[in-house]
PDB file of C-alpha atoms and ligand atoms in Angstrom:
ATOM      1  CA  MET R 337     315.623 134.048  10.948  1.00 67.00           C
ATOM      2  CA  THR R 338     317.929 131.561  12.613  1.00 84.00           C
ATOM      3  CA  GLY R 339     316.700 127.993  12.142  1.00 96.00           C
ATOM      4  CA  LEU R 340     317.430 125.705   9.177  1.00 98.00           C
ATOM      5  CA  PHE R 341     314.944 125.056   6.453  1.00 98.00           C
ATOM      6  CA  VAL R 342     315.468 121.825   4.547  1.00 98.00           C
ATOM      7  CA  THR R 343     313.110 120.610   1.798  1.00 98.00           C
ATOM      8  CA  LEU R 344     312.969 117.277  -0.014  1.00 98.00           C
ATOM      9  CA  GLU R 345     311.887 117.098  -3.602  1.00 98.00           C
ATOM     10  CA  GLY R 346     311.607 114.387  -6.245  1.00 95.00           C
ATOM     11  CA  GLY R 347     309.047 112.332  -8.164  1.00 87.00           C
ATOM     12  CA  ASP R 348     306.441 110.194  -6.441  1.00 83.00           C
ATOM     13  CA  GLY R 349     308.176 107.056  -5.100  1.00 85.00           C
ATOM     14  CA  SER R 350     311.626 108.551  -4.896  1.00 91.00           C
ATOM     15  CA  GLY R 351     312.012 107.904  -1.157  1.00 93.00           C
ATOM     16  CA  LYS R 352     311.522 111.405   0.277  1.00 96.00           C
ATOM     17  CA  SER R 353     309.621 110.309   3.379  1.00 95.00           C
ATOM     18  CA  THR R 354     312.204 107.606   4.254  1.00 96.00           C
ATOM     19  CA  GLN R 355     315.041 110.144   4.033  1.00 98.00           C
ATOM     20  CA  ALA R 356     313.042 112.794   5.936  1.00 98.00           C
ATOM     21  CA  ALA R 357     312.526 110.350   8.783  1.00 98.00           C
ATOM     22  CA  LEU R 358     316.194 109.328   8.894  1.00 98.00           C
ATOM     23  CA  LEU R 359     317.343 112.944   8.905  1.00 98.00           C
ATOM     24  CA  GLU R 360     314.889 113.769  11.673  1.00 98.00           C
ATOM     25  CA  ASP R 361     316.141 110.861  13.837  1.00 98.00           C
ATOM     26  CA  TRP R 362     319.749 111.880  13.372  1.00 98.00           C
ATOM     27  CA  LEU R 363     319.106 115.576  14.141  1.00 98.00           C
ATOM     28  CA  THR R 364     316.972 114.762  17.194  1.00 98.00           C
ATOM     29  CA  ALA R 365     319.677 112.441  18.481  1.00 98.00           C
ATOM     30  CA  SER R 366     322.215 115.242  18.100  1.00 95.00           C
ATOM     31  CA  GLY R 367     320.048 117.547  20.283  1.00 96.00           C
ATOM     32  CA  ARG R 368     318.233 119.670  17.677  1.00 97.00           C
ATOM     33  CA  THR R 369     314.499 120.363  17.786  1.00 98.00           C
ATOM     34  CA  VAL R 370     312.982 119.236  14.504  1.00 98.00           C
ATOM     35  CA  VAL R 371     309.605 119.970  12.862  1.00 98.00           C
ATOM     36  CA  ARG R 372     308.899 117.449  10.153  1.00 98.00           C
ATOM     37  CA  THR R 373     306.114 118.544   7.813  1.00 98.00           C
ATOM     38  CA  ARG R 374     304.846 118.352   4.311  1.00 97.00           C
ATOM     39  CA  GLU R 375     302.931 120.073   1.493  1.00 98.00           C
ATOM     40  CA  PRO R 376     300.247 119.757   0.668  1.00 97.00           C
ATOM     41  CA  GLY R 377     298.801 119.136   4.096  1.00 96.00           C
ATOM     42  CA  GLY R 378     300.982 120.444   6.955  1.00 96.00           C
ATOM     43  CA  THR R 379     298.132 122.278   8.660  1.00 97.00           C
ATOM     44  CA  ASP R 380     294.411 121.627   9.342  1.00 97.00           C
ATOM     45  CA  PHE R 381     293.516 123.861   6.443  1.00 98.00           C
ATOM     46  CA  GLY R 382     296.142 122.154   4.345  1.00 97.00           C
ATOM     47  CA  THR R 383     294.724 118.702   5.125  1.00 97.00           C
ATOM     48  CA  GLU R 384     291.430 119.905   3.639  1.00 97.00           C
ATOM     49  CA  VAL R 385     293.183 121.343   0.614  1.00 97.00           C
ATOM     50  CA  ARG R 386     295.129 118.131   0.202  1.00 96.00           C
ATOM     51  CA  GLU R 387     291.992 116.086   0.037  1.00 96.00           C
ATOM     52  CA  ILE R 388     290.611 118.291  -2.750  1.00 96.00           C
ATOM     53  CA  VAL R 389     293.751 118.553  -4.768  1.00 95.00           C
ATOM     54  CA  LEU R 390     294.704 114.804  -4.571  1.00 94.00           C
ATOM     55  CA  HIS R 391     291.326 113.109  -4.528  1.00 93.00           C
ATOM     56  CA  SER R 392     288.737 115.383  -6.086  1.00 92.00           C
ATOM     57  CA  ARG R 393     286.745 113.382  -8.670  1.00 89.00           C
ATOM     58  CA  GLY R 394     285.866 116.228 -10.944  1.00 92.00           C
ATOM     59  CA  HIS R 395     288.263 117.960 -13.354  1.00 93.00           C
ATOM     60  CA  ILE R 396     290.419 120.655 -11.759  1.00 95.00           C
ATOM     61  CA  THR R 397     291.822 123.164 -14.217  1.00 96.00           C
ATOM     62  CA  PRO R 398     295.632 123.671 -14.110  1.00 97.00           C
ATOM     63  CA  ARG R 399     295.339 127.209 -12.753  1.00 98.00           C
ATOM     64  CA  ALA R 400     292.834 126.212 -10.071  1.00 97.00           C
ATOM     65  CA  GLU R 401     295.234 123.393  -9.060  1.00 97.00           C
ATOM     66  CA  ALA R 402     298.175 125.827  -8.906  1.00 98.00           C
ATOM     67  CA  LEU R 403     296.216 128.174  -6.681  1.00 98.00           C
ATOM     68  CA  LEU R 404     295.164 125.352  -4.342  1.00 98.00           C
ATOM     69  CA  TYR R 405     298.824 124.364  -3.794  1.00 98.00           C
ATOM     70  CA  ALA R 406     299.727 128.020  -3.294  1.00 98.00           C
ATOM     71  CA  ALA R 407     296.886 128.488  -0.737  1.00 98.00           C
ATOM     72  CA  ASP R 408     298.121 125.417   1.192  1.00 98.00           C
ATOM     73  CA  ARG R 409     301.642 126.908   1.066  1.00 98.00           C
ATOM     74  CA  ALA R 410     300.640 130.376   2.312  1.00 98.00           C
ATOM     75  CA  GLN R 411     298.875 128.941   5.383  1.00 98.00           C
ATOM     76  CA  HIS R 412     301.621 126.391   6.093  1.00 98.00           C
ATOM     77  CA  ILE R 413     304.593 128.790   5.888  1.00 98.00           C
ATOM     78  CA  ALA R 414     302.908 131.564   7.877  1.00 98.00           C
ATOM     79  CA  THR R 415     301.513 129.408  10.677  1.00 98.00           C
ATOM     80  CA  LYS R 416     303.903 126.544  11.051  1.00 98.00           C
ATOM     81  CA  VAL R 417     307.228 126.871   9.196  1.00 98.00           C
ATOM     82  CA  ARG R 418     308.231 130.549   9.918  1.00 98.00           C
ATOM     83  CA  PRO R 419     307.379 130.265  13.606  1.00 98.00           C
ATOM     84  CA  ALA R 420     309.564 127.085  13.913  1.00 98.00           C
ATOM     85  CA  LEU R 421     312.494 128.837  12.165  1.00 98.00           C
ATOM     86  CA  GLU R 422     312.076 131.797  14.420  1.00 98.00           C
ATOM     87  CA  ARG R 423     312.432 129.449  17.409  1.00 98.00           C
ATOM     88  CA  ASP R 424     315.720 128.332  15.805  1.00 97.00           C
ATOM     89  CA  GLU R 425     314.376 124.858  14.954  1.00 98.00           C
ATOM     90  CA  VAL R 426     315.161 122.704  11.960  1.00 98.00           C
ATOM     91  CA  VAL R 427     312.235 122.287   9.581  1.00 98.00           C
ATOM     92  CA  ILE R 428     312.356 119.141   7.399  1.00 98.00           C
ATOM     93  CA  GLN R 429     309.709 119.511   4.736  1.00 98.00           C
ATOM     94  CA  ASP R 430     308.469 117.036   2.215  1.00 98.00           C
ATOM     95  CA  ARG R 431     307.923 119.089  -0.982  1.00 98.00           C
ATOM     96  CA  TYR R 432     307.803 122.865  -1.405  1.00 98.00           C
ATOM     97  CA  LEU R 433     307.722 125.439  -4.205  1.00 98.00           C
ATOM     98  CA  ASP R 434     309.973 123.454  -6.547  1.00 98.00           C
ATOM     99  CA  SER R 435     307.198 120.846  -6.699  1.00 98.00           C
ATOM    100  CA  SER R 436     304.839 123.492  -7.969  1.00 98.00           C
ATOM    101  CA  VAL R 437     307.259 124.617 -10.652  1.00 98.00           C
ATOM    102  CA  ALA R 438     307.812 120.997 -11.704  1.00 97.00           C
ATOM    103  CA  TYR R 439     304.303 119.626 -11.495  1.00 96.00           C
ATOM    104  CA  GLN R 440     302.063 122.614 -12.274  1.00 97.00           C
ATOM    105  CA  GLY R 441     304.711 124.325 -14.508  1.00 97.00           C
ATOM    106  CA  ALA R 442     306.322 121.540 -16.519  1.00 97.00           C
ATOM    107  CA  GLY R 443     303.707 118.894 -15.819  1.00 95.00           C
ATOM    108  CA  ARG R 444     300.524 120.904 -16.419  1.00 95.00           C
ATOM    109  CA  VAL R 445     302.386 123.190 -18.746  1.00 93.00           C
ATOM    110  CA  LEU R 446     301.907 126.479 -17.003  1.00 97.00           C
ATOM    111  CA  ASP R 447     304.604 129.227 -17.062  1.00 98.00           C
ATOM    112  CA  GLY R 448     307.297 128.140 -14.652  1.00 97.00           C
ATOM    113  CA  VAL R 449     308.337 131.649 -13.729  1.00 97.00           C
ATOM    114  CA  GLU R 450     304.739 132.647 -12.957  1.00 98.00           C
ATOM    115  CA  ILE R 451     304.279 129.549 -10.820  1.00 98.00           C
ATOM    116  CA  ARG R 452     307.491 130.277  -8.916  1.00 98.00           C
ATOM    117  CA  ASN R 453     306.427 133.858  -8.352  1.00 98.00           C
ATOM    118  CA  LEU R 454     302.987 132.769  -7.176  1.00 98.00           C
ATOM    119  CA  SER R 455     304.606 130.482  -4.600  1.00 98.00           C
ATOM    120  CA  LEU R 456     307.054 133.177  -3.567  1.00 98.00           C
ATOM    121  CA  TRP R 457     304.129 135.604  -3.093  1.00 98.00           C
ATOM    122  CA  ALA R 458     302.289 132.954  -1.076  1.00 98.00           C
ATOM    123  CA  ALA R 459     305.265 132.268   1.144  1.00 98.00           C
ATOM    124  CA  GLU R 460     306.390 135.893   1.374  1.00 98.00           C
ATOM    125  CA  GLY R 461     309.648 135.073  -0.305  1.00 98.00           C
ATOM    126  CA  LEU R 462     310.858 132.273   1.895  1.00 98.00           C
ATOM    127  CA  LEU R 463     313.411 129.929   0.212  1.00 98.00           C
ATOM    128  CA  PRO R 464     314.937 126.798   1.745  1.00 98.00           C
ATOM    129  CA  ASP R 465     318.551 126.778   3.003  1.00 98.00           C
ATOM    130  CA  LEU R 466     318.870 123.371   1.389  1.00 98.00           C
ATOM    131  CA  THR R 467     316.783 121.413  -1.086  1.00 98.00           C
ATOM    132  CA  VAL R 468     317.522 117.681  -1.483  1.00 98.00           C
ATOM    133  CA  LEU R 469     316.461 116.446  -4.893  1.00 98.00           C
ATOM    134  CA  LEU R 470     316.005 112.622  -4.874  1.00 98.00           C
ATOM    135  CA  ASP R 471     316.366 111.949  -8.539  1.00 98.00           C
ATOM    136  CA  LEU R 472     314.898 108.715  -9.998  1.00 94.00           C
ATOM    137  CA  ASP R 473     313.986 107.813 -13.528  1.00 87.00           C
ATOM    138  CA  GLU R 474     310.264 107.486 -13.984  1.00 79.00           C
ATOM    139  CA  ASP R 475     310.212 103.784 -14.795  1.00 82.00           C
ATOM    140  CA  ALA R 476     312.004 102.957 -11.507  1.00 86.00           C
ATOM    141  CA  ALA R 477     309.638 105.341  -9.660  1.00 83.00           C
ATOM    142  CA  ARG R 478     306.597 103.742 -11.217  1.00 82.00           C
ATOM    143  CA  ALA R 479     307.821 100.268 -10.344  1.00 85.00           C
ATOM    144  CA  ARG R 480     308.244 101.340  -6.709  1.00 84.00           C
ATOM    145  CA  LEU R 481     304.742 102.799  -6.601  1.00 80.00           C
ATOM    146  CA  ASP R 482     303.245  99.725  -8.206  1.00 84.00           C
ATOM    147  CA  SER R 483     304.961  97.381  -5.726  1.00 83.00           C
ATOM    148  CA  ALA R 484     303.765  99.522  -2.788  1.00 80.00           C
ATOM    149  CA  ASN R 485     300.289  98.695  -4.066  1.00 73.00           C
ATOM    150  CA  LYS R 486     298.591 101.880  -2.890  1.00 75.00           C
ATOM    151  CA  ARG R 487     295.814 103.871  -4.502  1.00 78.00           C
ATOM    152  CA  PHE R 488     297.187 106.424  -7.029  1.00 84.00           C
ATOM    153  CA  ASP R 489     296.357 110.057  -6.357  1.00 87.00           C
ATOM    154  CA  ARG R 490     295.427 112.494  -9.145  1.00 86.00           C
ATOM    155  CA  LEU R 491     299.074 113.330  -9.928  1.00 84.00           C
ATOM    156  CA  GLU R 492     300.511 109.900  -9.592  1.00 85.00           C
ATOM    157  CA  ALA R 493     297.918 108.640 -12.060  1.00 83.00           C
ATOM    158  CA  GLU R 494     299.334 110.839 -14.798  1.00 84.00           C
ATOM    159  CA  LYS R 495     301.047 109.342 -17.760  1.00 84.00           C
ATOM    160  CA  SER R 496     304.760 108.674 -17.990  1.00 86.00           C
ATOM    161  CA  ASP R 497     305.379 111.714 -20.289  1.00 90.00           C
ATOM    162  CA  PHE R 498     304.037 113.927 -17.453  1.00 92.00           C
ATOM    163  CA  HIS R 499     306.483 112.327 -14.974  1.00 92.00           C
ATOM    164  CA  ARG R 500     309.379 112.646 -17.458  1.00 93.00           C
ATOM    165  CA  ARG R 501     308.720 116.419 -17.748  1.00 94.00           C
ATOM    166  CA  VAL R 502     308.467 116.752 -13.974  1.00 95.00           C
ATOM    167  CA  ARG R 503     311.832 114.994 -13.544  1.00 96.00           C
ATOM    168  CA  GLU R 504     313.512 117.148 -16.150  1.00 96.00           C
ATOM    169  CA  ALA R 505     312.101 120.285 -14.515  1.00 97.00           C
ATOM    170  CA  PHE R 506     313.503 119.298 -11.124  1.00 97.00           C
ATOM    171  CA  LEU R 507     316.956 118.734 -12.659  1.00 98.00           C
ATOM    172  CA  ALA R 508     316.794 122.056 -14.438  1.00 98.00           C
ATOM    173  CA  LEU R 509     315.836 123.804 -11.181  1.00 98.00           C
ATOM    174  CA  ALA R 510     318.822 122.195  -9.392  1.00 98.00           C
ATOM    175  CA  ALA R 511     321.188 123.169 -12.171  1.00 98.00           C
ATOM    176  CA  ALA R 512     319.980 126.784 -11.964  1.00 98.00           C
ATOM    177  CA  GLU R 513     320.498 127.003  -8.175  1.00 98.00           C
ATOM    178  CA  PRO R 514     323.453 124.652  -7.363  1.00 98.00           C
ATOM    179  CA  ALA R 515     324.139 126.340  -4.047  1.00 97.00           C
ATOM    180  CA  ARG R 516     320.647 125.558  -2.677  1.00 98.00           C
ATOM    181  CA  PHE R 517     320.319 122.064  -4.146  1.00 98.00           C
ATOM    182  CA  LEU R 518     321.851 118.679  -3.315  1.00 98.00           C
ATOM    183  CA  VAL R 519     321.020 116.176  -6.060  1.00 98.00           C
ATOM    184  CA  VAL R 520     321.217 112.542  -5.089  1.00 98.00           C
ATOM    185  CA  ASP R 521     320.657 109.430  -7.191  1.00 97.00           C
ATOM    186  CA  ALA R 522     317.654 107.930  -5.513  1.00 96.00           C
ATOM    187  CA  SER R 523     318.510 104.414  -6.758  1.00 95.00           C
ATOM    188  CA  ARG R 524     321.479 104.294  -4.442  1.00 96.00           C
ATOM    189  CA  PRO R 525     321.139 102.391  -1.073  1.00 96.00           C
ATOM    190  CA  VAL R 526     319.096 104.223   1.586  1.00 97.00           C
ATOM    191  CA  ALA R 527     321.993 104.480   4.032  1.00 98.00           C
ATOM    192  CA  GLU R 528     324.311 106.032   1.427  1.00 98.00           C
ATOM    193  CA  ILE R 529     321.769 108.664   0.547  1.00 98.00           C
ATOM    194  CA  ALA R 530     321.125 109.432   4.161  1.00 98.00           C
ATOM    195  CA  SER R 531     324.855 109.918   4.780  1.00 98.00           C
ATOM    196  CA  ALA R 532     325.197 112.300   1.834  1.00 98.00           C
ATOM    197  CA  ILE R 533     322.313 114.383   3.196  1.00 98.00           C
ATOM    198  CA  ARG R 534     323.749 114.369   6.757  1.00 98.00           C
ATOM    199  CA  THR R 535     327.133 115.597   5.492  1.00 98.00           C
ATOM    200  CA  ARG R 536     325.478 118.599   3.813  1.00 98.00           C
ATOM    201  CA  VAL R 537     323.211 119.433   6.696  1.00 98.00           C
ATOM    202  CA  GLU R 538     326.128 119.145   9.144  1.00 97.00           C
ATOM    203  CA  SER R 539     328.128 121.730   7.146  1.00 96.00           C
ATOM    204  CA  LEU R 540     325.115 124.099   7.166  1.00 97.00           C
ATOM    205  CA  LEU R 541     324.628 123.801  10.914  1.00 95.00           C
ATOM    206  CA  ALA R 542     328.331 124.292  11.646  1.00 89.00           C
TER     207      ALA R 542
HETATM  208  P1  TYD H 306     303.134 113.839  -1.714  1.00 51.75           P
HETATM  209  O1  TYD H 306     302.191 113.792  -0.564  1.00 51.75           O
HETATM  210  O2  TYD H 306     304.472 114.269  -1.464  1.00 51.75           O
HETATM  211  O3  TYD H 306     303.020 112.488  -2.523  1.00 51.75           O
HETATM  212  P2  TYD H 306     304.171 111.425  -2.567  1.00 51.75           P
HETATM  213  O4  TYD H 306     304.280 110.847  -1.214  1.00 51.75           O
HETATM  214  O5  TYD H 306     303.495 110.453  -3.575  1.00 51.75           O
HETATM  215  O6  TYD H 306     305.392 112.098  -3.089  1.00 51.75           O
HETATM  216  O7  TYD H 306     302.525 114.862  -2.787  1.00 51.75           O
HETATM  217  C1  TYD H 306     301.275 114.685  -3.315  1.00 51.75           C
HETATM  218  C2  TYD H 306     301.308 115.044  -4.780  1.00 51.75           C
HETATM  219  O8  TYD H 306     301.169 116.457  -4.920  1.00 51.75           O
HETATM  220  C3  TYD H 306     302.480 114.636  -5.539  1.00 51.75           C
HETATM  221  O9  TYD H 306     302.040 113.839  -6.667  1.00 51.75           O
HETATM  222  C4  TYD H 306     303.045 115.957  -6.083  1.00 51.75           C
HETATM  223  C5  TYD H 306     301.975 116.904  -5.987  1.00 51.75           C
HETATM  224  N1  TYD H 306     302.326 118.327  -5.773  1.00 51.75           N
HETATM  225  C6  TYD H 306     302.154 119.225  -6.769  1.00 51.75           C
HETATM  226  O10 TYD H 306     301.672 118.872  -7.877  1.00 51.75           O
HETATM  227  N2  TYD H 306     302.432 120.539  -6.552  1.00 51.75           N
HETATM  228  C7  TYD H 306     302.940 121.001  -5.350  1.00 51.75           C
HETATM  229  O11 TYD H 306     303.216 122.213  -5.208  1.00 51.75           O
HETATM  230  C8  TYD H 306     303.089 119.985  -4.312  1.00 51.75           C
HETATM  231  C9  TYD H 306     303.625 120.494  -2.984  1.00 51.75           C
HETATM  232  C10 TYD H 306     302.787 118.690  -4.584  1.00 51.75           C
END
């Protein structure tokens, strides 16, 4: 495969979408074809799964939740992401398998290795070339979400201890794979973060 696969990870409210949009603008301006997408929800099937997993009223067991994210991932990678990479395009994706390890593993307290293997099975082993972790402490993240004044989804509504475990899991994942990860302090100014991400992407495209 020839394209470049970049994923953005981090807690809710860490600024992933803002950075994804800035990176897309910069890459498009420099002549690359970009597919910007997200999990859950990058396909029609995924949009339906997203509705269940984020807004279902009834209780969803941790394993059922993990399988729903994995199902979304299998469909998304096979029908959208791999084809784009095969066309030599750049895929910028909001959340991927590290989110499952952090949220379903550390958050819901399932076995992190099993969750990672489930995702790798779903995605037929595809790993990103670069994963940007926007790291923000959970109080700052919560304050951003509160000020945005939007309706909390099922995961955002979890208690702060859940979000603390998720953050720690992301940091541990980054420490375990330093070559794949770029960790940025998400409390820094937006333009500085964007520039750090561009520098890394530029070196990967060179
Ligand atoms: P997202 O749409 O990225 O929400 P936000 O814009 O608030 O970051 O993701 C929706 C939620 O899904 C988010 O709370 C994290 C969660 N999630 C998981 O729990 N596991 C996963 O594998 C993925 C991809 C997301």
